[in-house]
Protein backbone atom coordinates (compact mmCIF):
# COMPACT_ATOMS: atom_id res chain seq x y z
CA MET A 1 -34.86 -1.32 -3.96
CA ALA A 2 -32.66 1.94 -2.97
CA GLU A 3 -33.46 1.87 0.73
CA ASP A 4 -32.99 -1.86 0.31
CA LEU A 5 -29.54 -2.11 -0.47
CA LYS A 6 -28.87 1.23 2.26
CA LYS A 7 -29.87 -1.08 4.74
CA MET A 8 -27.91 -4.16 3.84
CA TYR A 9 -24.72 -2.22 4.32
CA ARG A 10 -26.13 -0.86 7.79
CA THR A 11 -26.75 -4.63 8.97
CA ILE A 12 -24.54 -5.68 12.06
CA MET A 13 -23.61 -9.22 12.10
CA ASP A 14 -23.75 -10.91 15.61
CA ASP A 15 -21.08 -13.75 14.16
CA HIS A 16 -21.16 -17.01 15.15
CA PHE A 17 -17.40 -17.43 15.50
CA PRO A 18 -16.07 -18.97 18.97
CA PRO A 19 -13.76 -17.14 21.53
CA ASN A 20 -10.78 -18.85 21.09
CA MET A 21 -8.88 -20.22 18.38
CA GLU A 22 -6.05 -22.46 17.98
CA ILE A 23 -3.88 -23.51 15.31
CA SER A 24 -1.35 -26.61 15.31
CA PHE A 25 1.65 -27.42 13.21
CA VAL A 26 2.68 -31.04 13.94
CA ASP A 27 5.37 -33.42 13.05
CA GLN A 28 6.07 -36.70 14.66
CA ASN A 29 8.30 -35.11 17.09
CA ASN A 30 7.20 -31.72 17.77
CA ARG A 31 4.28 -30.18 18.24
CA GLN A 32 3.91 -26.28 17.99
CA THR A 33 0.29 -24.28 18.87
CA LEU A 34 -0.44 -20.74 18.00
CA PHE A 35 -3.52 -19.45 20.67
CA TYR A 36 -5.52 -16.75 19.50
CA GLU A 37 -8.57 -14.62 21.02
CA LYS A 38 -11.30 -13.32 19.48
CA VAL A 39 -11.24 -9.51 19.62
CA THR A 40 -14.52 -7.21 20.43
CA TRP A 41 -15.07 -3.37 21.34
CA THR A 42 -17.69 -1.94 23.34
CA ILE A 43 -19.68 0.22 21.62
CA ASP A 44 -22.78 1.91 23.15
CA ASN A 45 -22.04 -0.68 26.00
CA ILE A 46 -22.94 -3.63 23.37
CA GLN A 47 -19.74 -6.55 22.83
CA LYS A 48 -19.22 -6.01 19.07
CA GLY A 49 -16.62 -7.97 16.76
CA LEU A 50 -16.42 -7.19 13.37
CA ARG A 51 -19.18 -5.39 11.21
CA TYR A 52 -19.04 -7.90 8.63
CA GLY A 53 -16.34 -9.58 6.39
CA GLU A 54 -15.42 -8.59 2.40
CA ASN A 55 -19.50 -8.33 2.14
CA PRO A 56 -22.93 -7.74 4.42
CA GLY A 57 -23.79 -11.82 4.54
CA GLN A 58 -20.24 -12.83 4.87
CA GLU A 59 -19.44 -13.22 8.83
CA ALA A 60 -16.30 -12.69 10.22
CA ALA A 61 -14.13 -12.34 13.25
CA LEU A 62 -10.97 -11.14 14.15
CA TYR A 63 -8.20 -12.73 16.58
CA ARG A 64 -5.07 -11.62 18.10
CA MET A 65 -2.78 -14.12 18.95
CA VAL A 66 -2.10 -14.83 22.73
CA ASN A 67 0.56 -17.11 23.32
CA GLY A 68 2.51 -19.78 21.01
CA ASN A 69 5.70 -19.21 18.77
CA LEU A 70 6.25 -21.26 15.71
CA VAL A 71 9.69 -21.69 14.54
CA LEU A 72 9.65 -23.38 10.80
CA GLY A 73 13.48 -23.77 9.68
CA GLU A 74 15.23 -21.00 10.71
CA THR A 75 12.37 -18.28 10.64
CA ARG A 76 10.13 -17.86 13.70
CA THR A 77 6.84 -15.71 13.54
CA ILE A 78 6.01 -12.46 15.07
CA GLN A 79 5.87 -13.09 19.17
CA ALA A 80 2.49 -12.99 21.00
CA GLY A 81 1.85 -9.46 22.00
CA GLN A 82 3.32 -7.31 19.45
CA TYR A 83 -0.10 -5.94 18.32
CA LEU A 84 -0.80 -3.91 15.53
CA ALA A 85 -4.03 -3.84 13.51
CA SER A 86 -4.98 -7.10 15.46
CA ASP A 87 -5.48 -5.03 18.72
CA ILE A 88 -6.73 -1.46 17.91
CA GLU A 89 -7.97 1.04 19.98
CA LEU A 90 -11.29 2.36 18.88
CA LEU A 91 -11.84 5.99 20.34
CA GLN A 92 -14.60 7.11 17.13
CA SER A 93 -16.63 4.41 15.41
CA GLY A 94 -19.46 5.47 13.85
CA LYS A 95 -19.92 2.25 12.23
CA HIS A 96 -17.56 -0.21 13.59
CA PRO A 97 -15.01 -1.78 11.99
CA GLY A 98 -15.21 -4.51 9.18
CA LYS A 99 -13.09 -6.70 7.52
CA THR A 100 -12.11 -4.46 4.65
CA ASN A 101 -11.13 -1.47 6.91
CA LEU A 102 -9.22 -3.86 9.42
CA THR A 103 -6.94 -5.37 6.52
CA ASP A 104 -6.66 -1.87 4.52
CA ALA A 105 -5.45 -0.51 7.77
CA ASP A 106 -2.76 -3.48 7.82
CA ASN A 107 -1.55 -3.05 4.53
CA SER A 108 -1.12 0.74 5.04
CA LEU A 109 1.13 -0.47 7.95
CA ASN A 110 3.05 -2.71 5.97
CA ILE A 111 4.25 -0.31 3.66
CA LEU A 112 4.58 2.86 6.28
CA ARG A 113 6.63 0.31 8.66
CA TYR A 114 10.03 1.04 6.21
CA PHE A 115 9.35 4.66 6.57
CA ALA A 116 10.18 5.76 10.26
CA ASP A 117 12.70 8.82 9.29
CA LYS A 118 10.07 11.24 8.44
CA PRO A 119 6.76 11.93 8.42
CA GLY A 120 4.53 9.41 5.96
CA ALA A 121 1.25 8.59 4.76
CA VAL A 122 -0.31 5.77 3.32
CA ILE A 123 -3.87 6.05 1.74
CA VAL A 124 -5.09 2.48 1.29
CA LYS A 125 -8.37 1.61 -0.95
CA HIS A 126 -9.48 -1.85 -1.17
CA ASN A 127 -6.07 -3.27 -0.13
CA ASN A 128 -3.77 -1.31 -2.67
CA PRO A 129 -2.16 2.18 -2.09
CA CYS A 130 -3.76 4.93 -3.96
CA GLY A 131 -1.50 7.57 -2.61
CA VAL A 132 2.07 7.38 -0.45
CA ALA A 133 4.04 10.36 0.43
CA LEU A 134 7.34 11.25 2.84
CA ALA A 135 7.59 15.13 3.61
CA ASP A 136 9.24 17.05 6.05
CA SER A 137 5.72 17.54 8.09
CA LEU A 138 2.45 15.06 8.70
CA VAL A 139 0.34 17.54 6.97
CA GLU A 140 2.51 18.09 3.89
CA ALA A 141 2.91 13.87 3.42
CA TYR A 142 -0.87 13.61 4.06
CA LEU A 143 -2.14 16.08 1.06
CA LYS A 144 0.27 15.07 -1.23
CA ALA A 145 -0.39 11.44 -0.47
CA ASN A 146 -4.17 12.31 -0.57
CA MET A 147 -3.50 14.40 -4.03
CA ALA A 148 -1.48 11.40 -5.88
CA ASP A 149 -4.86 10.08 -6.43
CA ARG A 150 -7.41 12.50 -4.63
CA VAL A 151 -10.42 10.47 -6.30
CA ALA A 152 -9.40 6.85 -5.63
CA ALA A 153 -8.70 8.30 -1.77
CA PHE A 154 -12.82 9.15 -1.57
CA GLY A 155 -13.59 6.57 1.46
CA GLY A 156 -10.25 4.96 1.79
CA CYS A 157 -7.80 4.47 5.06
CA ILE A 158 -5.65 6.77 5.76
CA ALA A 159 -2.17 5.94 8.08
CA LEU A 160 0.15 8.19 9.72
CA ASN A 161 3.11 7.53 11.30
CA ARG A 162 3.15 10.62 13.72
CA ALA A 163 0.85 11.91 15.91
CA VAL A 164 -1.97 13.60 14.57
CA ASP A 165 -2.04 17.35 14.76
CA LYS A 166 -4.92 19.65 14.16
CA ALA A 167 -3.68 21.47 10.78
CA THR A 168 -3.57 17.31 9.50
CA ALA A 169 -7.36 16.71 11.01
CA GLU A 170 -8.31 19.83 9.37
CA ALA A 171 -7.22 18.82 5.94
CA ILE A 172 -8.21 15.15 6.44
CA VAL A 173 -12.17 16.24 7.22
CA ARG A 174 -11.90 18.05 4.15
CA GLN A 175 -12.31 14.71 2.55
CA TYR A 176 -14.16 11.78 2.78
CA ALA A 177 -12.28 8.49 4.42
CA GLU A 178 -13.57 5.38 5.92
CA VAL A 179 -10.17 4.89 8.99
CA VAL A 180 -7.45 7.34 9.98
CA VAL A 181 -4.91 5.22 12.15
CA ALA A 182 -2.22 6.73 13.93
CA PRO A 183 -0.08 6.24 16.84
CA ASP A 184 -1.72 9.13 18.80
CA PHE A 185 -3.86 12.08 18.48
CA GLU A 186 -2.82 15.56 20.10
CA PRO A 187 -5.03 17.63 22.43
CA GLY A 188 -8.03 19.32 20.31
CA VAL A 189 -7.76 16.49 17.12
CA MET A 190 -10.62 14.35 18.31
CA ASP A 191 -13.02 17.15 18.36
CA VAL A 192 -12.35 18.04 14.58
CA LEU A 193 -12.38 14.66 13.52
CA ALA A 194 -15.41 14.32 15.35
CA THR A 195 -17.36 16.21 12.85
CA LYS A 196 -17.18 13.30 10.47
CA LYS A 197 -19.14 10.91 12.51
CA ASN A 198 -18.91 7.81 10.84
CA LEU A 199 -15.28 8.17 10.54
CA ARG A 200 -13.10 5.17 12.16
CA VAL A 201 -10.42 6.71 14.38
CA VAL A 202 -7.91 3.92 15.57
CA LYS A 203 -5.14 4.44 17.64
CA ILE A 204 -2.25 2.30 17.46
CA GLY A 205 0.45 3.07 20.23
CA ASN A 206 2.78 0.45 18.14
CA ILE A 207 3.05 2.70 15.44
CA ASP A 208 5.89 4.61 17.13
CA ARG A 209 8.09 1.21 17.28
CA LEU A 210 6.88 -0.06 13.56
CA HIS A 211 10.41 0.09 12.43
CA THR A 212 11.08 -2.61 14.70
CA PHE A 213 8.63 -5.06 12.42
CA VAL A 214 11.03 -4.65 9.55
CA GLY A 215 12.46 -7.92 9.01
CA GLN A 216 9.94 -10.22 10.74
CA ARG A 217 7.99 -12.40 9.30
CA CYS A 218 3.76 -13.60 10.16
CA VAL A 219 2.69 -16.82 8.57
CA GLU A 220 -0.09 -16.16 6.27
CA PHE A 221 -3.11 -18.53 5.70
CA LYS A 222 -4.82 -18.99 2.36
CA SER A 223 -8.38 -20.56 2.31
CA LEU A 224 -9.37 -22.78 -0.88
CA ILE A 225 -12.45 -23.42 -2.05
CA ASP A 226 -12.81 -26.90 -1.14
CA GLY A 227 -11.65 -25.93 2.75
CA GLY A 228 -7.94 -26.59 1.89
CA ILE A 229 -5.86 -24.23 3.14
CA ILE A 230 -2.26 -22.64 1.90
CA THR A 231 0.00 -21.25 4.50
CA HIS A 232 3.02 -19.42 3.59
CA TRP A 233 5.76 -16.88 5.04
CA SER A 234 4.60 -13.11 4.93
CA PHE A 235 7.43 -11.55 2.48
CA VAL A 236 10.06 -9.71 3.50
CA PRO A 237 11.77 -7.45 0.98
CA THR A 238 15.75 -7.52 1.23
CA SER A 239 16.49 -4.43 -0.83
CA ARG A 240 16.38 -1.93 2.12
CA SER A 241 19.31 0.51 1.09
CA ARG A 242 21.59 1.10 -2.03
CA ASP A 243 24.28 -1.31 -0.42
CA ASP A 244 21.64 -4.13 -1.18
CA LEU A 245 20.83 -3.17 -4.69
CA LYS A 246 22.94 -3.65 -7.85
CA MET A 247 23.74 -2.32 -11.12
CA ALA A 248 21.99 -3.65 -13.90
CA ALA A 249 23.83 -5.76 -16.08
CA THR A 250 23.36 -9.38 -17.81
CA GLU A 251 25.40 -11.26 -20.00
CA TYR A 252 23.86 -12.60 -23.91
CA LYS A 253 25.36 -14.76 -26.06
CA GLY A 254 28.83 -13.82 -24.69
CA ARG A 255 28.69 -10.50 -24.60
CA LEU A 256 28.26 -8.30 -21.42
CA PHE A 257 25.34 -5.92 -21.48
CA LYS A 258 25.66 -3.02 -18.49
CA ILE A 259 24.04 0.16 -17.28
CA ASN A 260 26.05 3.11 -17.93
CA ARG A 261 25.03 5.54 -15.65
CA THR A 262 25.05 5.16 -11.89
CA PRO A 263 21.69 6.81 -9.88
CA THR A 264 21.92 9.71 -8.50
CA ASP A 265 21.44 10.15 -4.62
CA GLN A 266 17.66 11.36 -5.40
CA GLU A 267 17.17 8.40 -7.41
CA TYR A 268 18.47 6.11 -4.90
CA GLU A 269 15.98 7.70 -2.69
CA ASP A 270 12.97 7.63 -5.33
CA MET A 271 13.97 4.04 -6.32
CA LEU A 272 14.02 2.14 -2.70
CA PHE A 273 10.99 4.40 -1.55
CA GLY A 274 8.77 2.75 -4.78
CA TRP A 275 10.47 -0.45 -3.98
CA LEU A 276 9.27 -0.84 -0.48
CA VAL A 277 5.83 0.76 -1.22
CA GLU A 278 5.94 -1.99 -4.01
CA SER A 279 5.94 -5.02 -0.90
CA GLY A 280 1.94 -3.41 -0.37
CA ILE A 281 0.67 -3.66 -3.89
CA THR A 282 -1.27 -6.39 -5.69
CA SER A 283 0.88 -8.05 -8.47
CA ASN A 284 1.38 -7.64 -11.52
CA SER A 285 2.03 -4.11 -10.74
CA VAL A 286 4.26 -1.16 -11.85
CA ILE A 287 4.44 1.96 -10.04
CA TYR A 288 5.96 5.40 -10.92
CA VAL A 289 6.97 7.61 -7.77
CA LYS A 290 9.27 11.18 -7.87
CA ASP A 291 10.48 13.09 -5.15
CA LEU A 292 8.93 10.63 -2.53
CA VAL A 293 5.58 10.70 -3.59
CA THR A 294 3.83 8.06 -5.63
CA VAL A 295 2.84 9.46 -9.09
CA GLY A 296 0.88 6.36 -10.98
CA ILE A 297 0.14 3.17 -9.26
CA GLY A 298 -1.06 0.33 -11.55
CA THR A 299 -2.27 -2.96 -9.70
CA GLY A 300 -3.44 -6.79 -9.95
CA GLU A 301 -2.63 -6.52 -14.10
CA GLN A 302 -2.01 -9.94 -15.94
CA ASP A 303 1.02 -8.27 -18.47
CA ARG A 304 3.56 -6.47 -17.18
CA VAL A 305 3.56 -3.76 -20.60
CA GLY A 306 -0.09 -3.25 -19.85
CA VAL A 307 0.39 -2.61 -16.26
CA ALA A 308 2.96 -0.17 -17.18
CA GLU A 309 0.76 0.98 -19.21
CA ILE A 310 -2.16 1.80 -17.04
CA ALA A 311 -0.16 3.02 -14.41
CA ARG A 312 1.61 5.99 -16.98
CA ASP A 313 -2.61 6.55 -18.22
CA LYS A 314 -3.45 6.81 -14.18
CA ALA A 315 -0.59 9.56 -13.76
CA TYR A 316 -1.81 11.97 -16.55
CA ARG A 317 -5.62 11.62 -15.31
CA LYS A 318 -4.80 12.05 -11.43
CA LEU A 319 -2.52 15.11 -12.33
CA ALA A 320 -4.93 16.54 -14.35
CA ASP A 321 -7.72 16.12 -11.89
CA ARG A 322 -5.13 17.60 -9.40
CA TYR A 323 -4.88 20.89 -11.06
CA CYS A 324 -8.22 21.26 -12.16
CA PHE A 325 -9.42 20.55 -8.23
CA GLU A 326 -6.35 22.98 -6.92
CA GLY A 327 -7.50 25.73 -9.74
CA LEU A 328 -10.91 25.58 -9.64
CA GLY A 329 -11.98 23.43 -6.90
CA ILE A 330 -13.90 21.12 -8.62
CA PRO A 331 -13.22 17.22 -10.03
CA TYR A 332 -11.70 17.34 -13.68
CA ASN A 333 -14.25 14.87 -14.52
CA GLU A 334 -16.95 17.78 -14.00
CA LEU A 335 -15.35 20.68 -15.59
CA THR A 336 -17.30 21.26 -18.71
CA ASP A 337 -15.65 24.04 -19.75
CA ALA A 338 -13.85 22.99 -23.28
CA GLU A 339 -11.49 25.83 -22.53
CA LYS A 340 -10.49 25.41 -19.35
CA LYS A 341 -10.00 21.54 -19.72
CA ALA A 342 -7.69 22.01 -22.97
CA GLU A 343 -5.49 24.20 -20.88
CA PHE A 344 -4.88 21.49 -18.15
CA ASP A 345 -4.58 18.82 -21.07
CA ALA A 346 -1.84 20.87 -22.59
CA ARG A 347 -0.27 21.29 -19.09
CA VAL A 348 -0.41 17.67 -18.24
CA ALA A 349 0.50 16.76 -21.77
CA ARG A 350 3.68 19.32 -21.27
CA GLU A 351 4.96 17.99 -17.75
CA LYS A 352 3.93 14.51 -19.25
CA GLY A 353 1.91 13.47 -16.31
CA GLY A 354 4.31 14.69 -13.67
CA LEU A 355 6.51 11.38 -14.83
CA ILE A 356 9.58 13.33 -15.96
CA GLY A 357 12.39 12.55 -13.80
CA ALA A 358 10.44 9.73 -12.22
CA ALA A 359 11.54 6.51 -10.95
CA MET A 360 9.62 3.35 -12.71
CA VAL A 361 9.08 0.19 -9.99
CA SER A 362 8.28 -3.02 -10.74
CA ASP A 363 7.75 -6.07 -8.70
CA ALA A 364 8.98 -8.39 -10.94
CA PHE A 365 11.25 -8.48 -14.26
CA PHE A 366 10.37 -7.01 -17.50
CA PRO A 367 10.27 -9.91 -20.24
CA PHE A 368 10.86 -7.47 -22.68
CA ARG A 369 12.23 -3.98 -23.61
CA ASP A 370 8.14 -2.57 -24.25
CA GLY A 371 8.00 -2.88 -20.64
CA VAL A 372 10.61 -0.02 -19.74
CA ASP A 373 9.69 1.98 -23.12
CA VAL A 374 6.59 2.66 -21.64
CA GLY A 375 8.38 4.82 -19.09
CA ILE A 376 11.36 5.62 -20.74
CA ARG A 377 8.69 7.71 -23.70
CA GLU A 378 7.68 9.77 -20.66
CA GLY A 379 10.85 10.97 -19.60
CA ILE A 380 11.77 8.61 -16.27
CA SER A 381 15.36 8.58 -14.97
CA ALA A 382 15.45 5.34 -12.89
CA VAL A 383 14.08 2.20 -13.52
CA ILE A 384 14.31 -0.62 -10.28
CA GLN A 385 12.95 -3.96 -11.15
CA PRO A 386 14.45 -7.48 -9.66
CA GLY A 387 16.09 -8.50 -12.95
CA GLY A 388 16.57 -12.18 -13.71
CA SER A 389 14.45 -12.13 -17.70
CA GLY A 390 16.51 -13.72 -20.20
CA ASN A 391 16.20 -10.54 -22.58
CA ASP A 392 17.55 -8.29 -19.12
CA TYR A 393 19.78 -7.00 -22.58
CA GLN A 394 17.01 -5.56 -24.36
CA SER A 395 15.79 -3.82 -21.29
CA ILE A 396 19.13 -2.47 -20.73
CA GLU A 397 20.20 -1.49 -24.06
CA ALA A 398 16.75 0.46 -23.93
CA CYS A 399 17.72 2.54 -20.91
CA ASN A 400 21.45 3.51 -22.14
CA GLU A 401 19.85 4.83 -25.31
CA ALA A 402 17.87 7.18 -23.33
CA ASN A 403 20.44 7.77 -20.42
CA VAL A 404 18.38 6.06 -18.14
CA THR A 405 20.02 4.43 -14.93
CA MET A 406 18.97 0.77 -13.80
CA VAL A 407 18.85 -1.11 -10.88
CA TYR A 408 18.39 -4.84 -10.01
CA THR A 409 17.22 -6.13 -6.41
CA GLY A 410 17.30 -9.52 -7.15
CA GLN A 411 13.84 -10.70 -5.24
CA ARG A 412 10.67 -10.44 -6.81
CA SER A 413 7.89 -9.01 -4.98
CA PHE A 414 4.49 -10.62 -6.23
CA LYS A 415 1.77 -10.21 -3.24
CA HIS A 416 -1.91 -11.87 -4.52
């Protein structure tokens, strides 16, 4: 039985999707058509498309847009020919990519596009980031992103916004990853990455121009169980600088409530970094960031206070694992020495999971103060959220009581 399961994951689909696809939007006076062609790769002298869809047995195909221009209202789609994940250069395949590898790569670029000024790393697993970091060097950014959640990063997609150097490649091969995406790879790096034969190494030269995709939209499609389709414009965060943010304030029963403390420069940096990372996270979500690194990421929950607690709990667990791995070279979950475990637990408790001085980020408003209270109890110093709840005054009061600053984006960032 075990061998049958392993064989299932080795299955390569001969899909039945046609080589071309057209999608037309039609009204009485106008037809707008987007033209697509199927993407394949030559692997071992065989033309192959996507390995499979979300699971073995689900045929899948990747199409890239080659012509057409869709205008709806005053918004245009991204023009044909501006390729990223839909036209990858596969430098090393091992097992060639499946749907989840490409959607993980795409979502990592969705986040990474906002961070052109510094070397950055995004590690995505199951279409959600498990670690995101900016730093002065690429290897430092990768190491910080990986250690933010080393356990979840196992088998993930690593996206980098600079050419991969040897130091970064050597750090990558010390762990197990499925995909590495970068704009280029320096001489000798492919020899290092080749030691991991099943690692998909993907070059996307357009990553060097990722910043040009900021503010641009594409049209997204969601198929329903009955064959129906929902289509909508992709999300564009409008708050991308401190001038786009508003100090938290609201009126309640004739009284004005406003935040007392203006954010510091570092708090502004962390809040904006976290808000832009949020654009690639499944809602409901709450995350914590500090010094341009994710500390705890909570995703896809039904209630806001619950996801704030999940992100907090993950911050504690991941920091304990980091300290154990750095100190002893083993995962925290494999540590059997009760005395050592108690030492790590005490250190993490003193540091409150690394949340002291962190920024708390929420993709939608807090309906009650209990959400921000979760972060405040752990020592956060700043909150960024859309605002707009009838109970915003409660969150403002909670922040002022703890000398925590808070800003509004005025825009929700749901991603389903």
